[in-house]
Amino acid sequence: MKKHPLLTRILHWLTAFLVIGLFFSGWYMVDLDYYSQWYQTLPELHFLGGSFLLGLWLWVLIRLFSAKKVIFSEQHKLIEHLTAKWVKGLFYILVSVMVVTGYLMATADGEVLVLFEVIKLPALSHFSASQVDTMGWIHESVSYATMLLLVLHVAGALKHHFVDKDATLKRMI
Ligand code: HEM
């Protein structure tokens, strides 16, 4: 069995962990009470994790577009190969939308965003309240679509592992 390269595996699990963590932190933080001890910290953690993912994501996209060949295992059927390709393609689009809308919203006032009093994130532009509302709506809707896709992706991986008993999942571990 030929495993995926180590860097691919690290990026895969790191981005998976971040996307899932960001989903739950984002979902939880918007309903926090002003008096909660997490009111200030959780959004800062969300922005920090999100900005780290944004950086990683740029690297992932550069790798994607500069890749010479796609490693494809012959153990898969054509339909599985095509489905996986579509799911992956959609992932790239949805996560890109998430990190871009998130970053633009977090820095929408046009000022440098300071996290934990040390980390400084520059603003790219200034946005009006209605533009931020639209970005917020996109951010929220796309986060649900991303989670739905993730469920399909995980179901596919588990099917390969437990039903087909092939090495698809093991190659990524
Ligand atoms: C895949 C990556 C991300 C996921 C899955 C995610 C998930 C979420 C979710 C579920 C919400 C709550 C939406 C709602 O119910 O209104 C949210 C809100 C938010 N996220 Fe993200 N997020 C991601 C990346 C980012 C990034 C990169 C940033 C900024 C650096 C960011 C900044 C924000 C902001 C500003 C809000 C709105 C908070 C508010 O309404 O007060 N997010 N995110």
mmCIF file of C-alpha atoms and ligand atoms in Angstrom:
data_model
loop_
_atom_site.group_PDB
_atom_site.id
_atom_site.type_symbol
_atom_site.label_atom_id
_atom_site.label_comp_id
_atom_site.label_asym_id
_atom_site.label_seq_id
_atom_site.Cartn_x
_atom_site.Cartn_y
_atom_site.Cartn_z
ATOM 1 C CA MET A 1 0.000 0.000 0.000
ATOM 2 C CA LYS A 2 1.394 3.393 -1.027
ATOM 3 C CA LYS A 3 0.558 6.078 1.531
ATOM 4 C CA HIS A 4 -0.066 9.693 0.617
ATOM 5 C CA PRO A 5 3.043 11.861 1.175
ATOM 6 C CA LEU A 6 3.535 12.920 4.809
ATOM 7 C CA LEU A 7 2.945 16.606 4.040
ATOM 8 C CA THR A 8 -0.368 15.785 2.323
ATOM 9 C CA ARG A 9 -1.475 13.778 5.363
ATOM 10 C CA ILE A 10 -0.465 16.525 7.805
ATOM 11 C CA LEU A 11 -2.283 19.194 5.778
ATOM 12 C CA HIS A 12 -5.338 16.954 5.424
ATOM 13 C CA TRP A 13 -5.784 16.318 9.161
ATOM 14 C CA LEU A 14 -4.769 19.819 10.214
ATOM 15 C CA THR A 15 -7.269 21.494 7.882
ATOM 16 C CA ALA A 16 -9.963 18.938 8.845
ATOM 17 C CA PHE A 17 -9.387 19.664 12.533
ATOM 18 C CA LEU A 18 -9.458 23.434 11.958
ATOM 19 C CA VAL A 19 -12.591 23.407 9.770
ATOM 20 C CA ILE A 20 -14.518 21.316 12.321
ATOM 21 C CA GLY A 21 -13.232 23.389 15.261
ATOM 22 C CA LEU A 22 -14.102 26.628 13.471
ATOM 23 C CA PHE A 23 -17.591 25.409 12.700
ATOM 24 C CA PHE A 24 -18.395 24.593 16.327
ATOM 25 C CA SER A 25 -16.628 27.638 17.767
ATOM 26 C CA GLY A 26 -18.405 29.936 15.268
ATOM 27 C CA TRP A 27 -21.762 28.361 15.913
ATOM 28 C CA TYR A 28 -21.322 28.627 19.678
ATOM 29 C CA MET A 29 -19.762 32.115 19.846
ATOM 30 C CA VAL A 30 -22.565 33.978 18.054
ATOM 31 C CA ASP A 31 -25.015 33.041 20.840
ATOM 32 C CA LEU A 32 -22.722 33.823 23.755
ATOM 33 C CA ASP A 33 -24.053 35.991 26.541
ATOM 34 C CA TYR A 34 -22.126 39.233 27.246
ATOM 35 C CA TYR A 35 -21.394 37.991 30.779
ATOM 36 C CA SER A 36 -19.953 34.666 29.631
ATOM 37 C CA GLN A 37 -16.203 34.277 30.252
ATOM 38 C CA TRP A 38 -15.905 33.170 26.604
ATOM 39 C CA TYR A 39 -17.567 36.288 25.167
ATOM 40 C CA GLN A 40 -14.231 37.897 24.273
ATOM 41 C CA THR A 41 -11.957 34.846 24.015
ATOM 42 C CA LEU A 42 -13.933 32.522 21.766
ATOM 43 C CA PRO A 43 -14.318 34.985 18.857
ATOM 44 C CA GLU A 44 -10.600 35.783 19.161
ATOM 45 C CA LEU A 45 -9.808 32.061 19.019
ATOM 46 C CA HIS A 46 -12.135 31.717 16.021
ATOM 47 C CA PHE A 47 -10.369 34.560 14.185
ATOM 48 C CA LEU A 48 -6.942 33.226 15.123
ATOM 49 C CA GLY A 49 -7.721 29.654 14.009
ATOM 50 C CA GLY A 50 -9.475 31.033 10.939
ATOM 51 C CA SER A 51 -6.515 33.199 9.933
ATOM 52 C CA PHE A 52 -4.150 30.280 10.448
ATOM 53 C CA LEU A 53 -6.435 28.194 8.208
ATOM 54 C CA LEU A 54 -6.467 31.037 5.657
ATOM 55 C CA GLY A 55 -2.651 30.917 5.493
ATOM 56 C CA LEU A 56 -2.623 27.117 5.287
ATOM 57 C CA TRP A 57 -5.327 27.244 2.675
ATOM 58 C CA LEU A 58 -3.283 29.488 0.384
ATOM 59 C CA TRP A 59 -0.496 26.932 0.627
ATOM 60 C CA VAL A 60 -2.942 24.069 -0.085
ATOM 61 C CA LEU A 61 -4.247 25.914 -3.167
ATOM 62 C CA ILE A 62 -0.742 26.661 -4.451
ATOM 63 C CA ARG A 63 0.104 22.964 -4.033
ATOM 64 C CA LEU A 64 -3.126 22.010 -5.794
ATOM 65 C CA PHE A 65 -2.444 24.168 -8.826
ATOM 66 C CA SER A 66 1.225 23.292 -9.046
ATOM 67 C CA ALA A 67 0.684 19.532 -8.641
ATOM 68 C CA LYS A 68 1.966 17.630 -11.643
ATOM 69 C CA LYS A 69 -0.152 14.529 -11.253
ATOM 70 C CA VAL A 70 -3.009 13.292 -9.131
ATOM 71 C CA ILE A 71 -2.296 10.115 -7.200
ATOM 72 C CA PHE A 72 -5.187 7.864 -8.060
ATOM 73 C CA SER A 73 -5.523 4.338 -6.823
ATOM 74 C CA GLU A 74 -6.686 1.742 -9.334
ATOM 75 C CA GLN A 75 -8.682 0.054 -6.577
ATOM 76 C CA HIS A 76 -11.469 2.660 -7.079
ATOM 77 C CA LYS A 77 -14.294 2.495 -9.590
ATOM 78 C CA LEU A 78 -14.688 5.356 -12.078
ATOM 79 C CA ILE A 79 -17.863 6.594 -10.356
ATOM 80 C CA GLU A 80 -16.030 6.698 -6.999
ATOM 81 C CA HIS A 81 -13.155 8.564 -8.556
ATOM 82 C CA LEU A 82 -15.504 11.132 -10.101
ATOM 83 C CA THR A 83 -17.585 11.570 -6.919
ATOM 84 C CA ALA A 84 -14.442 12.045 -4.831
ATOM 85 C CA LYS A 85 -13.161 14.572 -7.362
ATOM 86 C CA TRP A 86 -16.397 16.596 -7.179
ATOM 87 C CA VAL A 87 -16.558 16.480 -3.400
ATOM 88 C CA LYS A 88 -12.918 17.597 -3.209
ATOM 89 C CA GLY A 89 -13.470 20.373 -5.766
ATOM 90 C CA LEU A 90 -16.489 21.635 -3.835
ATOM 91 C CA PHE A 91 -14.483 21.532 -0.603
ATOM 92 C CA TYR A 92 -11.831 23.762 -2.132
ATOM 93 C CA ILE A 93 -14.492 26.263 -3.205
ATOM 94 C CA LEU A 94 -16.526 26.242 0.032
ATOM 95 C CA VAL A 95 -13.576 26.515 2.405
ATOM 96 C CA SER A 96 -12.117 29.310 0.266
ATOM 97 C CA VAL A 97 -15.429 31.188 0.562
ATOM 98 C CA MET A 98 -15.415 30.624 4.344
ATOM 99 C CA VAL A 99 -11.912 31.943 4.984
ATOM 100 C CA VAL A 100 -12.325 34.945 2.681
ATOM 101 C CA THR A 101 -15.746 36.056 4.007
ATOM 102 C CA GLY A 102 -14.602 35.401 7.605
ATOM 103 C CA TYR A 103 -11.449 37.472 7.244
ATOM 104 C CA LEU A 104 -13.224 40.336 5.480
ATOM 105 C CA MET A 105 -15.963 40.408 8.135
ATOM 106 C CA ALA A 106 -13.528 40.305 11.040
ATOM 107 C CA THR A 107 -11.580 43.272 9.605
ATOM 108 C CA ALA A 108 -14.573 45.054 8.054
ATOM 109 C CA ASP A 109 -14.061 48.296 9.992
ATOM 110 C CA GLY A 110 -10.858 48.876 8.011
ATOM 111 C CA GLU A 111 -8.691 48.809 11.146
ATOM 112 C CA VAL A 112 -5.934 46.381 12.098
ATOM 113 C CA LEU A 113 -7.497 43.503 14.065
ATOM 114 C CA VAL A 114 -5.495 42.802 17.220
ATOM 115 C CA LEU A 115 -5.905 39.336 18.743
ATOM 116 C CA PHE A 116 -4.898 38.563 22.334
ATOM 117 C CA GLU A 117 -3.168 41.966 22.366
ATOM 118 C CA VAL A 118 -0.269 40.653 20.268
ATOM 119 C CA ILE A 119 -1.258 39.243 16.896
ATOM 120 C CA LYS A 120 -2.041 41.906 14.323
ATOM 121 C CA LEU A 121 -4.134 41.161 11.267
ATOM 122 C CA PRO A 122 -4.272 43.877 8.595
ATOM 123 C CA ALA A 123 -7.587 44.980 7.115
ATOM 124 C CA LEU A 124 -7.852 44.648 3.342
ATOM 125 C CA SER A 125 -10.717 47.081 2.956
ATOM 126 C CA HIS A 126 -13.595 48.791 4.694
ATOM 127 C CA PHE A 127 -17.131 47.378 4.380
ATOM 128 C CA SER A 128 -20.551 48.813 5.187
ATOM 129 C CA ALA A 129 -22.946 47.218 7.660
ATOM 130 C CA SER A 130 -25.116 45.799 4.879
ATOM 131 C CA GLN A 131 -22.071 44.311 3.129
ATOM 132 C CA VAL A 132 -21.041 42.690 6.427
ATOM 133 C CA ASP A 133 -24.598 41.327 6.804
ATOM 134 C CA THR A 134 -24.404 39.750 3.352
ATOM 135 C CA MET A 135 -20.987 38.254 4.097
ATOM 136 C CA GLY A 136 -22.333 36.955 7.429
ATOM 137 C CA TRP A 137 -25.225 35.289 5.650
ATOM 138 C CA ILE A 138 -22.864 33.683 3.120
ATOM 139 C CA HIS A 139 -20.449 32.628 5.899
ATOM 140 C CA GLU A 140 -23.238 30.973 7.875
ATOM 141 C CA SER A 141 -24.946 29.247 4.909
ATOM 142 C CA VAL A 142 -21.684 27.990 3.448
ATOM 143 C CA SER A 143 -20.616 26.656 6.860
ATOM 144 C CA TYR A 144 -23.659 24.326 6.847
ATOM 145 C CA ALA A 145 -22.970 23.259 3.267
ATOM 146 C CA THR A 146 -19.348 22.525 4.243
ATOM 147 C CA MET A 147 -20.459 20.341 7.148
ATOM 148 C CA LEU A 148 -22.890 18.469 4.904
ATOM 149 C CA LEU A 149 -20.102 17.798 2.445
ATOM 150 C CA LEU A 150 -17.868 16.695 5.293
ATOM 151 C CA VAL A 151 -20.457 14.128 6.376
ATOM 152 C CA LEU A 152 -20.558 12.742 2.804
ATOM 153 C CA HIS A 153 -16.766 12.708 2.659
ATOM 154 C CA VAL A 154 -16.471 10.849 5.986
ATOM 155 C CA ALA A 155 -19.247 8.415 4.969
ATOM 156 C CA GLY A 156 -17.314 7.659 1.761
ATOM 157 C CA ALA A 157 -14.078 7.071 3.676
ATOM 158 C CA LEU A 158 -15.827 4.766 6.172
ATOM 159 C CA LYS A 159 -17.538 2.834 3.368
ATOM 160 C CA HIS A 160 -14.146 2.187 1.764
ATOM 161 C CA HIS A 161 -12.703 1.089 5.077
ATOM 162 C CA PHE A 162 -15.475 -1.089 6.455
ATOM 163 C CA VAL A 163 -17.515 -2.227 3.441
ATOM 164 C CA ASP A 164 -15.020 -2.397 0.565
ATOM 165 C CA LYS A 165 -12.167 -3.081 3.014
ATOM 166 C CA ASP A 166 -9.671 -1.262 0.820
ATOM 167 C CA ALA A 167 -6.757 1.021 1.748
ATOM 168 C CA THR A 168 -8.360 4.407 0.921
ATOM 169 C CA LEU A 169 -8.525 5.568 4.539
ATOM 170 C CA LYS A 170 -5.279 3.884 5.636
ATOM 171 C CA ARG A 171 -3.359 5.752 2.935
ATOM 172 C CA MET A 172 -4.374 9.040 4.579
ATOM 173 C CA ILE A 173 -3.484 7.990 8.153
HETATM 174 C C1 HEM B 1 -13.691 26.911 7.323
HETATM 175 C C2 HEM B 1 -13.522 27.965 8.104
HETATM 176 C C3 HEM B 1 -14.591 28.563 8.973
HETATM 177 C C4 HEM B 1 -15.731 27.983 9.486
HETATM 178 C C5 HEM B 1 -16.244 26.564 9.283
HETATM 179 C C6 HEM B 1 -16.433 29.030 10.231
HETATM 180 C C7 HEM B 1 -17.640 28.878 10.883
HETATM 181 C C8 HEM B 1 -18.399 29.899 11.420
HETATM 182 C C9 HEM B 1 -19.744 29.771 11.922
HETATM 183 C C10 HEM B 1 -20.557 28.478 11.975
HETATM 184 C C11 HEM B 1 -20.145 30.985 12.342
HETATM 185 C C12 HEM B 1 -21.513 31.352 12.963
HETATM 186 C C13 HEM B 1 -22.467 31.821 11.884
HETATM 187 C C14 HEM B 1 -23.784 32.281 12.473
HETATM 188 O O1 HEM B 1 -24.501 31.436 13.024
HETATM 189 O O2 HEM B 1 -24.077 33.490 12.349
HETATM 190 C C15 HEM B 1 -19.071 31.931 12.097
HETATM 191 C C16 HEM B 1 -19.102 33.296 12.366
HETATM 192 C C17 HEM B 1 -18.064 34.165 12.130
HETATM 193 N N1 HEM B 1 -16.800 33.826 11.682
HETATM 194 FE FE1 HEM B 1 -16.225 32.026 10.954
HETATM 195 N N2 HEM B 1 -15.691 30.191 10.170
HETATM 196 C C18 HEM B 1 -14.558 29.954 9.417
HETATM 197 C C19 HEM B 1 -13.545 30.854 9.125
HETATM 198 C C20 HEM B 1 -13.475 32.144 9.602
HETATM 199 C C21 HEM B 1 -12.351 33.044 9.430
HETATM 200 C C22 HEM B 1 -11.090 32.755 8.613
HETATM 201 C C23 HEM B 1 -12.652 34.203 10.079
HETATM 202 C C24 HEM B 1 -11.840 35.459 10.276
HETATM 203 C C25 HEM B 1 -10.542 35.499 10.353
HETATM 204 C C26 HEM B 1 -14.005 34.056 10.602
HETATM 205 C C27 HEM B 1 -14.724 35.055 11.230
HETATM 206 C C28 HEM B 1 -16.051 34.976 11.601
HETATM 207 C C29 HEM B 1 -16.866 36.112 12.002
HETATM 208 C C30 HEM B 1 -16.419 37.583 12.024
HETATM 209 C C31 HEM B 1 -18.118 35.600 12.312
HETATM 210 C C32 HEM B 1 -19.373 36.411 12.708
HETATM 211 C C33 HEM B 1 -19.428 36.637 14.181
HETATM 212 C C34 HEM B 1 -20.667 37.440 14.530
HETATM 213 O O3 HEM B 1 -21.693 37.352 13.854
HETATM 214 O O4 HEM B 1 -20.571 38.108 15.533
HETATM 215 N N3 HEM B 1 -14.462 32.791 10.327
HETATM 216 N N4 HEM B 1 -18.019 31.238 11.539
#
